[in-house]
Amino acid sequence: MNPNIRINGKRLRESLETMAKIGGTPNGGVQRLALSDEDKTARDLLCKWLKEIDCEVFYDEMGNIFGKRAGTKPELTPIMSGSHGDSQPKGGRFDGILGVMGALEVLRTLHENKVELLRPVMLVQWTNEEGSRFSPAMVSSGVWSGALTKEWAYSRTDRDGKTQGAEIERIGYKGKLPCKNWPTHAYYELHIEQGPMLEKKGMTIGAPKGILCLHWYDIYLKGAANQVGPTPMEGRNDALVAASEMILKVNELPAKMGGNMVATVGEIQCMPNSRNIIPDDVHFTVDIRSWDDELAIKAWEDLLNDFKAISEKRGTPMKHEITWRVEHAPFNRKMVDRVISNAKAFNYPVMEWVSGAGHDASYMNQVAPTAMVFVPSIGGRSHVECEDTKWEDCEAGANVLLHSIMQSANEVE
Amino acid sequence: MNPNIRINGKRLRESLETMAKIGGTPNGGVQRLALSDEDKTARDLLCKWLKEIDCEVFYDEMGNIFGKRAGTKPELTPIMSGSHGDSQPKGGRFDGILGVMGALEVLRTLHENKVELLRPVMLVQWTNEEGSRFSPAMVSSGVWSGALTKEWAYSRTDRDGKTQGAEIERIGYKGKLPCKNWPTHAYYELHIEQGPMLEKKGMTIGAPKGILCLHWYDIYLKGAANQVGPTPMEGRNDALVAASEMILKVNELPAKMGGNMVATVGEIQCMPNSRNIIPDDVHFTVDIRSWDDELAIKAWEDLLNDFKAISEKRGTPMKHEITWRVEHAPFNRKMVDRVISNAKAFNYPVMEWVSGAGHDASYMNQVAPTAMVFVPSIGGRSHVECEDTKWEDCEAGANVLLHSIMQSANEVE
């Protein structure tokens, strides 16, 4: 590779800063919910920018936007790269949009350098990755990959009862093109890490070898509701006390099991949730992730034994549901190695890592060879207004993306 | 005393069963919320019953209903007895209404036996003791005793935005009589225990020596919200994990401190309460009750030290509020002893006990000599549709109430 071809870091920063103004919050974050007016404004700007560099611009029936740069061998399958343009409520300036602006910067660089590549290169901006206005997350890459149906995605409603389908149409991005995957040679997604590890290890680039397995559980505990004053401690059946003991077990689980694993209780409901009544109905969630699916299952079994003992001891009968289990997903090894070697060619400190979170790349990985490029999140913070990444790290990520795309785009097979 | 004068257990049961039909639920409970149409129907019936036995019936500006039986010395201050007619949502058939029907049964017994007593005897039914439609609880005995103002009580709204004042008027029970305490010689309240102790000890009657102190605290924890997948366990600031450790400390507190004490976390809020985000904002309540105010304060101080250490260790800064502190309230010793000796005269197994919950008697105790008569709650259950008490225990409680009232009513001083 020729490291003299580089993206324009200043231009990338300006694109990101311009986008950050659309839905910008007073605290320096971004609120650009999927299919909102802000989302439309940002989409219009993206399409304008793509047309300025002679890309063919179109969108499908889910509102996924594509910007296609021709290759010299149009019969070859394309390289795709992108991410999402929507944000969390009070989210940050980098999550998602960095991957779109990074791909745009790659196309601009190829355009101004008149680089000829065998394969077409396509930017893609996926609709509603965050899932915070319409659940679930990653919905449109899910439909495109065939994992979810369009009809179901259309029917999802926000808090005001508006459907996703109607909102895609309202903002003018319901295309006629079916949302259905086509043969793709490679998919690259540039994204912030959203965790603290790259910064901690002094790295500029992370090359995730894949996405952790994701196991979700729901726990339901029954207690006996009674007035707290007249009910002695002995003989109480307090569902919240039982849940508390269980939550600590979840927190201790990764250390107990060893290996690379995280385990979290993010959500709890307590009924009747009145300060002078003993809780009789508690629900909480468990999220376990690991590169090692078997270890994660073993951890759950261990946890379930602990839960059963606690439920027995506290007299709070328990039900549990195995809500969702997704196996760990290794990315394309050759592409991961390409990301690493391109980072090395630029002398960027690089490490192989894993993706703990799901991305549009998770669904793409099911239908096309896929890899990601991670850049550090300052303090590991994401989904918050203070989400931040150094401009030079954004630039570095886009350079690695550029050369990885160029190499894939010149592969005949 | 003459234990041959007894209330009519069959009639008491019929009164209770008739009242239980007004707002009766399919599961055998009662839903008769304060100032609802059901409350009005029950009030109308109570007034009718009082008039049938020649009581003077009137109500004050809070809708508290009084039924006055004349004494032979009208210049002497009255004996009062009663409780509340409203229920919890999906509440039981005894909580509150037993004290009203018990007092009615006493008046009926005095009437049919033409018993002459020096002092007037007044039944009282307090408006909105439960506080479940309009908070707070015990509001009208609170206004009557001078602890709360009428204006504030009127302004309290339910979920539909209706004010308590307007609803008292709507059901036709806003009287002209000021809601203000008058000199009272004694107040007795018959009530179910709402705890399991009388049943456990094989008692028929409980004579609470007073009401436990009540200390309420609010705890607020800050964590760092992050995506759970990319955020390693080490270095997390998980506010829910910190709260769970604290909730277990609350549960262990009474055993640690010794003495008669209960400590409970009944309410918790967790934000953002999303299964894949580390909780960064948790609020929970602490309720500590004891007969020994000092021990309860010491327990809080001990707890607060534990909380601070946990907050420090977990990196989750804490704020706390001392929300409410009410000292323990001893009832009138002579009257408590009278309840005990009357129970003994009937050969009812009796024990001195405490009231862990607040009652209208709590406020009455601030302005008049007060005592209560407890009867057992089957399984200690209350505020639920399966709330139950044996009919013979209701009868026993009303007999003790009858003779206690008779004795107080014949005291010249």
Coordinates of N, CA and C in Angstrom, one line a residue, chain B residues 106-270:
Chain B
V106 N -71.2 -1.0 69.3 CA -71.2 -0.6 70.6 C -72.5 0.3 70.9
L107 N -72.7 1.3 70.0 CA -73.8 2.2 70.1 C -75.1 1.4 70.1
R108 N -75.2 0.5 69.2 CA -76.5 -0.3 69.1 C -76.7 -1.1 70.3
T109 N -75.6 -1.6 70.9 CA -75.8 -2.4 72.1 C -76.2 -1.5 73.3
L110 N -75.6 -0.4 73.4 CA -76.0 0.6 74.4 C -77.4 1.0 74.3
H111 N -77.8 1.2 73.0 CA -79.2 1.6 72.7 C -80.2 0.6 73.1
E112 N -80.0 -0.7 72.7 CA -81.0 -1.7 72.9 C -81.1 -2.1 74.4
N113 N -79.9 -1.9 75.1 CA -79.9 -2.2 76.5 C -80.3 -1.0 77.4
K114 N -80.6 0.1 76.7 CA -80.9 1.4 77.3 C -79.9 1.7 78.4
V115 N -78.6 1.5 78.1 CA -77.6 1.8 79.1 C -77.4 3.3 79.2
E116 N -77.5 3.8 80.4 CA -77.2 5.2 80.6 C -75.8 5.5 81.0
L117 N -75.1 6.4 80.3 CA -73.7 6.7 80.6 C -73.6 8.2 80.9
L118 N -72.7 8.6 81.7 CA -72.6 10.0 82.0 C -72.2 10.8 80.8
R119 N -71.2 10.3 80.1 CA -70.7 11.1 79.0 C -71.3 10.7 77.6
P120 N -71.4 11.7 76.7 CA -71.8 11.3 75.3 C -70.8 10.4 74.7
V121 N -71.3 9.5 73.9 CA -70.4 8.6 73.1 C -70.6 8.9 71.6
M122 N -69.5 9.2 71.0 CA -69.5 9.6 69.6 C -68.8 8.6 68.7
L123 N -69.5 8.1 67.7 CA -68.8 7.4 66.6 C -68.2 8.4 65.7
V124 N -67.0 8.1 65.2 CA -66.4 9.0 64.1 C -65.9 8.1 63.0
Q125 N -66.2 8.5 61.8 CA -65.6 7.9 60.6 C -64.8 9.0 59.9
W126 N -63.4 8.7 59.9 CA -62.5 9.7 59.3 C -62.4 9.6 57.8
T127 N -62.3 10.7 57.1 CA -62.2 10.7 55.7 C -60.8 10.4 55.2
N128 N -60.6 9.5 54.3 CA -59.3 9.2 53.6 C -58.2 9.0 54.6
E129 N -58.2 7.8 55.2 CA -57.1 7.4 56.1 C -56.0 6.8 55.2
E130 N -56.5 6.0 54.2 CA -55.5 5.2 53.4 C -54.5 6.1 52.6
G131 N -54.9 7.2 52.1 CA -54.0 8.0 51.3 C -53.7 7.4 50.0
S132 N -54.5 6.4 49.5 CA -54.1 5.8 48.3 C -54.7 6.5 47.1
R133 N -55.8 7.3 47.3 CA -56.3 8.1 46.2 C -55.7 9.5 46.2
F134 N -55.8 10.1 47.4 CA -55.2 11.4 47.7 C -54.1 11.2 48.8
S135 N -52.8 11.5 48.5 CA -51.9 11.4 49.5 C -51.9 12.6 50.4
P136 N -51.5 12.7 51.6 CA -51.0 11.6 52.4 C -52.1 10.8 53.1
A137 N -51.6 9.8 53.9 CA -52.6 9.0 54.6 C -53.1 9.8 55.9
M138 N -54.1 9.4 56.5 CA -54.6 9.9 57.8 C -54.9 11.4 57.7
V139 N -55.3 11.8 56.6 CA -55.3 13.3 56.3 C -56.4 14.0 57.2
S140 N -57.6 13.4 57.3 CA -58.7 14.1 58.0 C -58.6 14.1 59.5
S141 N -58.0 13.0 60.0 CA -57.8 13.0 61.5 C -56.6 14.0 61.7
G142 N -55.7 14.1 60.7 CA -54.6 15.1 60.8 C -55.1 16.5 60.8
V143 N -56.1 16.9 60.0 CA -56.7 18.2 60.0 C -57.4 18.4 61.3
W144 N -58.2 17.4 61.7 CA -59.0 17.6 62.9 C -58.1 17.8 64.2
S145 N -57.0 17.1 64.2 CA -56.1 17.3 65.3 C -55.2 18.6 65.2
G146 N -55.3 19.2 64.1 CA -54.5 20.5 64.0 C -53.1 20.3 63.4
A147 N -52.8 19.1 63.0 CA -51.4 18.8 62.5 C -51.3 19.2 61.0
L148 N -52.4 19.2 60.3 CA -52.5 19.5 58.9 C -53.5 20.6 58.7
T149 N -53.4 21.4 57.6 CA -54.4 22.5 57.4 C -55.4 22.0 56.4
K150 N -56.6 22.5 56.5 CA -57.7 22.1 55.7 C -57.4 22.5 54.2
E151 N -56.9 23.7 54.0 CA -56.6 24.2 52.7 C -55.7 23.3 51.9
W152 N -54.6 22.9 52.6 CA -53.7 21.9 52.0 C -54.4 20.6 51.6
A153 N -55.1 20.1 52.6 CA -55.8 18.9 52.4 C -56.8 19.0 51.2
Y154 N -57.5 20.1 51.1 CA -58.4 20.3 50.0 C -57.7 20.3 48.6
S155 N -56.5 20.8 48.6 CA -55.7 21.0 47.4 C -55.1 19.7 46.8
R156 N -55.1 18.6 47.6 CA -54.4 17.4 47.2 C -55.2 16.8 46.0
T157 N -54.5 16.3 45.0 CA -55.2 15.8 43.8 C -55.0 14.3 43.6
D158 N -56.0 13.7 42.9 CA -55.8 12.3 42.6 C -55.2 12.2 41.2
R159 N -55.1 11.0 40.6 CA -54.4 10.9 39.3 C -55.1 11.6 38.2
D160 N -56.4 11.8 38.3 CA -57.2 12.5 37.3 C -57.2 14.0 37.5
G161 N -56.5 14.5 38.5 CA -56.4 15.9 38.7 C -57.6 16.5 39.6
K162 N -58.4 15.6 40.0 CA -59.5 16.0 40.9 C -59.0 16.3 42.3
T163 N -59.5 17.4 42.9 CA -59.0 17.8 44.2 C -59.9 17.1 45.3
Q164 N -59.2 16.9 46.4 CA -59.9 16.3 47.5 C -61.1 17.1 48.0
G165 N -60.9 18.5 48.0 CA -61.9 19.4 48.4 C -63.1 19.2 47.5
A166 N -62.9 19.2 46.2 CA -64.0 19.1 45.3 C -64.7 17.8 45.4
E167 N -64.0 16.7 45.7 CA -64.6 15.4 45.7 C -65.4 15.3 47.0
I168 N -65.0 15.9 48.1 CA -65.8 15.9 49.4 C -67.1 16.5 49.1
E169 N -67.1 17.6 48.3 CA -68.3 18.3 48.0 C -69.2 17.5 47.0
R170 N -68.5 16.9 46.0 CA -69.3 16.2 45.0 C -70.1 15.1 45.6
I171 N -69.6 14.4 46.6 CA -70.4 13.3 47.1 C -71.3 13.7 48.2
G172 N -71.3 15.1 48.5 CA -72.3 15.6 49.4 C -72.0 15.5 50.8
Y173 N -70.7 15.5 51.1 CA -70.3 15.4 52.5 C -69.4 16.5 53.0
K174 N -69.5 17.7 52.4 CA -68.8 18.8 52.9 C -69.7 19.5 53.9
G175 N -69.5 19.4 55.2 CA -70.3 20.0 56.2 C -69.8 21.4 56.5
K176 N -70.6 22.1 57.2 CA -70.3 23.5 57.6 C -69.4 23.5 58.9
L177 N -69.5 22.5 59.7 CA -68.8 22.4 60.9 C -67.3 22.4 60.7
P178 N -66.6 23.4 61.3 CA -65.1 23.4 61.1 C -64.5 22.0 61.5
C179 N -63.5 21.6 60.8 CA -62.8 20.4 61.1 C -61.7 20.8 62.1
K180 N -62.0 20.7 63.4 CA -61.2 21.2 64.4 C -61.5 20.4 65.7
N181 N -60.5 20.0 66.4 CA -60.7 19.2 67.6 C -61.4 19.9 68.7
W182 N -62.3 19.1 69.4 CA -62.9 19.6 70.6 C -62.4 18.8 71.8
P183 N -62.6 19.3 73.0 CA -62.1 18.5 74.1 C -62.8 17.1 74.1
T184 N -61.9 16.1 74.3 CA -62.4 14.7 74.2 C -61.8 14.0 75.4
H185 N -62.7 13.2 76.0 CA -62.2 12.5 77.2 C -61.4 11.3 76.9
A186 N -61.7 10.6 75.8 CA -61.0 9.4 75.4 C -61.3 9.0 74.0
Y187 N -60.3 8.5 73.3 CA -60.6 8.0 71.9 C -60.1 6.5 71.9
Y188 N -61.0 5.6 71.5 CA -60.7 4.2 71.3 C -60.8 3.8 69.8
E189 N -59.9 3.1 69.3 CA -60.0 2.6 67.9 C -59.8 1.1 67.8
L190 N -60.8 0.4 67.3 CA -60.7 -1.0 67.1 C -60.1 -1.2 65.7
H191 N -59.1 -2.1 65.6 CA -58.5 -2.3 64.2 C -57.9 -3.6 64.1
I192 N -57.8 -4.2 62.9 CA -57.0 -5.4 62.7 C -55.5 -5.1 62.9
E193 N -54.8 -6.1 63.3 CA -53.4 -5.9 63.6 C -52.6 -5.6 62.4
Q194 N -52.9 -6.2 61.2 CA -52.2 -6.0 60.0 C -50.7 -6.6 60.1
G195 N -50.5 -7.4 61.0 CA -49.2 -8.1 61.2 C -49.5 -9.5 61.7
P196 N -48.5 -10.4 61.8 CA -48.8 -11.8 62.1 C -48.7 -12.2 63.6
M197 N -48.3 -11.2 64.5 CA -47.9 -11.6 65.8 C -49.0 -12.1 66.7
L198 N -50.2 -11.5 66.7 CA -51.3 -12.0 67.6 C -51.6 -13.5 67.2
E199 N -51.7 -13.7 65.9 CA -52.1 -15.1 65.5 C -50.9 -16.0 65.9
K200 N -49.7 -15.6 65.7 CA -48.6 -16.5 66.0 C -48.5 -16.8 67.5
K201 N -48.9 -15.9 68.3 CA -48.8 -16.1 69.8 C -50.1 -16.6 70.3
G202 N -51.1 -16.9 69.5 CA -52.4 -17.5 69.9 C -53.2 -16.5 70.7
M203 N -53.1 -15.2 70.4 CA -53.9 -14.2 71.1 C -55.1 -13.8 70.4
T204 N -56.1 -13.3 71.2 CA -57.4 -12.8 70.6 C -57.4 -11.3 70.5
I205 N -56.8 -10.7 71.5 CA -56.7 -9.2 71.6 C -55.3 -8.8 71.8
G206 N -55.0 -7.7 71.1 CA -53.7 -7.0 71.3 C -54.0 -5.6 71.9
A207 N -53.2 -5.2 72.8 CA -53.4 -3.8 73.4 C -52.1 -3.1 73.1
P208 N -52.1 -2.3 72.0 CA -50.8 -1.6 71.7 C -50.5 -0.5 72.7
K209 N -49.3 -0.6 73.2 CA -48.9 0.5 74.1 C -48.6 1.8 73.4
G210 N -48.6 1.8 72.1 CA -48.4 3.0 71.4 C -47.9 2.7 70.0
I211 N -47.5 3.7 69.3 CA -47.1 3.5 67.9 C -45.6 3.7 67.8
L212 N -44.9 2.9 67.0 CA -43.5 2.9 66.8 C -43.1 4.3 66.2
C213 N -41.8 4.7 66.5 CA -41.3 5.8 65.7 C -41.2 5.4 64.3
L214 N -41.2 6.5 63.4 CA -41.2 6.2 62.0 C -40.2 7.2 61.4
H215 N -39.1 6.6 60.8 CA -38.1 7.4 60.2 C -37.9 7.1 58.7
W216 N -38.1 8.1 57.9 CA -38.0 7.9 56.4 C -36.8 8.6 55.9
Y217 N -36.1 7.9 55.0 CA -34.9 8.4 54.3 C -35.0 8.2 52.8
D218 N -34.3 9.1 52.1 CA -34.2 8.9 50.6 C -32.8 8.9 50.2
I219 N -32.4 7.9 49.4 CA -31.0 7.8 49.0 C -30.9 8.0 47.5
Y220 N -29.9 8.8 47.0 CA -29.7 9.0 45.6 C -28.3 8.6 45.2
L221 N -28.1 7.8 44.3 CA -26.8 7.3 43.9 C -26.5 7.7 42.4
K222 N -25.3 8.2 42.1 CA -24.9 8.5 40.8 C -23.9 7.5 40.3
G223 N -24.1 7.0 39.1 CA -23.1 6.1 38.5 C -22.7 6.7 37.2
A224 N -22.0 5.8 36.4 CA -21.7 6.3 35.0 C -22.3 5.4 34.0
A225 N -23.3 6.0 33.2 CA -24.0 5.2 32.3 C -23.1 4.9 31.1
N226 N -23.0 3.6 30.7 CA -22.2 3.2 29.6 C -22.8 2.0 29.0
Q227 N -22.6 1.7 27.7 CA -23.0 0.5 27.1 C -22.4 -0.7 27.8
V228 N -23.2 -1.7 28.1 CA -22.7 -2.8 29.0 C -21.6 -3.6 28.2
G229 N -21.8 -3.8 26.9 CA -20.9 -4.7 26.2 C -19.5 -4.3 26.2
P230 N -19.2 -3.0 25.8 CA -17.8 -2.6 25.7 C -17.2 -2.2 27.0
T231 N -17.9 -2.2 28.1 CA -17.4 -1.6 29.4 C -17.0 -2.8 30.3
P232 N -15.7 -3.0 30.5 CA -15.2 -4.0 31.4 C -15.8 -3.9 32.8
M233 N -15.8 -5.0 33.6 CA -16.3 -4.9 34.9 C -15.5 -4.0 35.8
E234 N -14.2 -4.1 35.6 CA -13.3 -3.2 36.4 C -13.4 -1.8 36.0
G235 N -13.6 -0.9 36.9 CA -13.8 0.5 36.6 C -15.2 0.9 36.4
R236 N -16.1 0.0 36.4 CA -17.5 0.4 36.3 C -18.0 1.2 37.5
N237 N -19.0 2.1 37.3 CA -19.6 2.8 38.4 C -21.1 2.5 38.3
D238 N -21.5 1.4 38.8 CA -22.8 0.8 38.6 C -23.7 1.2 39.8
A239 N -24.6 2.1 39.6 CA -25.4 2.6 40.8 C -26.3 1.6 41.3
L240 N -26.8 0.6 40.5 CA -27.7 -0.4 40.9 C -27.0 -1.5 41.8
V241 N -25.7 -1.8 41.4 CA -25.0 -2.7 42.2 C -24.7 -2.1 43.6
A242 N -24.4 -0.8 43.6 CA -24.2 -0.1 44.9 C -25.5 -0.1 45.7
A243 N -26.6 0.2 45.1 CA -27.9 0.2 45.8 C -28.2 -1.2 46.3
S244 N -27.9 -2.3 45.5 CA -28.2 -3.6 46.0 C -27.5 -4.0 47.3
E245 N -26.2 -3.6 47.3 CA -25.4 -3.8 48.5 C -26.0 -3.1 49.7
M246 N -26.5 -1.9 49.4 CA -27.1 -1.1 50.5 C -28.4 -1.7 51.0
I247 N -29.2 -2.2 50.1 CA -30.5 -2.7 50.4 C -30.3 -4.0 51.3
L248 N -29.3 -4.7 51.1 CA -29.0 -5.9 52.0 C -28.6 -5.4 53.3
K249 N -27.8 -4.3 53.4 CA -27.4 -3.7 54.7 C -28.7 -3.3 55.5
V250 N -29.7 -2.7 54.8 CA -30.9 -2.3 55.5 C -31.6 -3.5 56.0
N251 N -31.6 -4.6 55.2 CA -32.3 -5.8 55.7 C -31.7 -6.4 56.9
E252 N -30.3 -6.3 57.0 CA -29.6 -6.9 58.1 C -29.6 -6.0 59.3
L253 N -30.0 -4.8 59.2 CA -29.9 -3.8 60.3 C -30.6 -4.2 61.6
P254 N -31.8 -4.6 61.5 CA -32.5 -4.9 62.8 C -31.8 -6.0 63.6
A255 N -31.4 -7.0 62.9 CA -30.6 -8.1 63.7 C -29.3 -7.6 64.2
K256 N -28.7 -6.7 63.5 CA -27.4 -6.2 63.9 C -27.6 -5.3 65.1
M257 N -28.6 -4.5 65.2 CA -28.8 -3.5 66.2 C -29.5 -4.1 67.5
G258 N -30.1 -5.3 67.3 CA -30.9 -5.8 68.4 C -32.1 -5.0 68.7
G259 N -32.9 -5.4 69.6 CA -34.1 -4.5 69.9 C -35.2 -4.7 68.9
N260 N -36.4 -4.2 69.2 CA -37.5 -4.4 68.4 C -37.5 -3.3 67.3
M261 N -37.2 -3.7 66.1 CA -37.0 -2.8 65.0 C -37.3 -3.4 63.7
V262 N -37.9 -2.7 62.7 CA -38.0 -3.1 61.4 C -37.3 -2.1 60.5
A263 N -36.7 -2.6 59.4 CA -36.1 -1.7 58.4 C -36.3 -2.2 57.0
T264 N -36.8 -1.3 56.1 CA -37.3 -1.8 54.8 C -37.0 -0.8 53.7
V265 N -36.6 -1.4 52.6 CA -36.6 -0.6 51.3 C -37.8 -1.1 50.5
G266 N -38.7 -0.2 50.3 CA -40.0 -0.5 49.6 C -40.0 0.0 48.2
E267 N -39.2 1.0 47.9 CA -39.3 1.7 46.7 C -37.9 1.9 46.0
I268 N -37.8 1.7 44.7 CA -36.6 1.9 44.0 C -36.9 2.4 42.6
Q269 N -36.1 3.4 42.2 CA -36.2 3.9 40.8 C -34.8 3.7 40.2
C270 N -34.7 3.2 39.0 CA -33.4 3.0 38.4 C -33.4 3.7 37.0

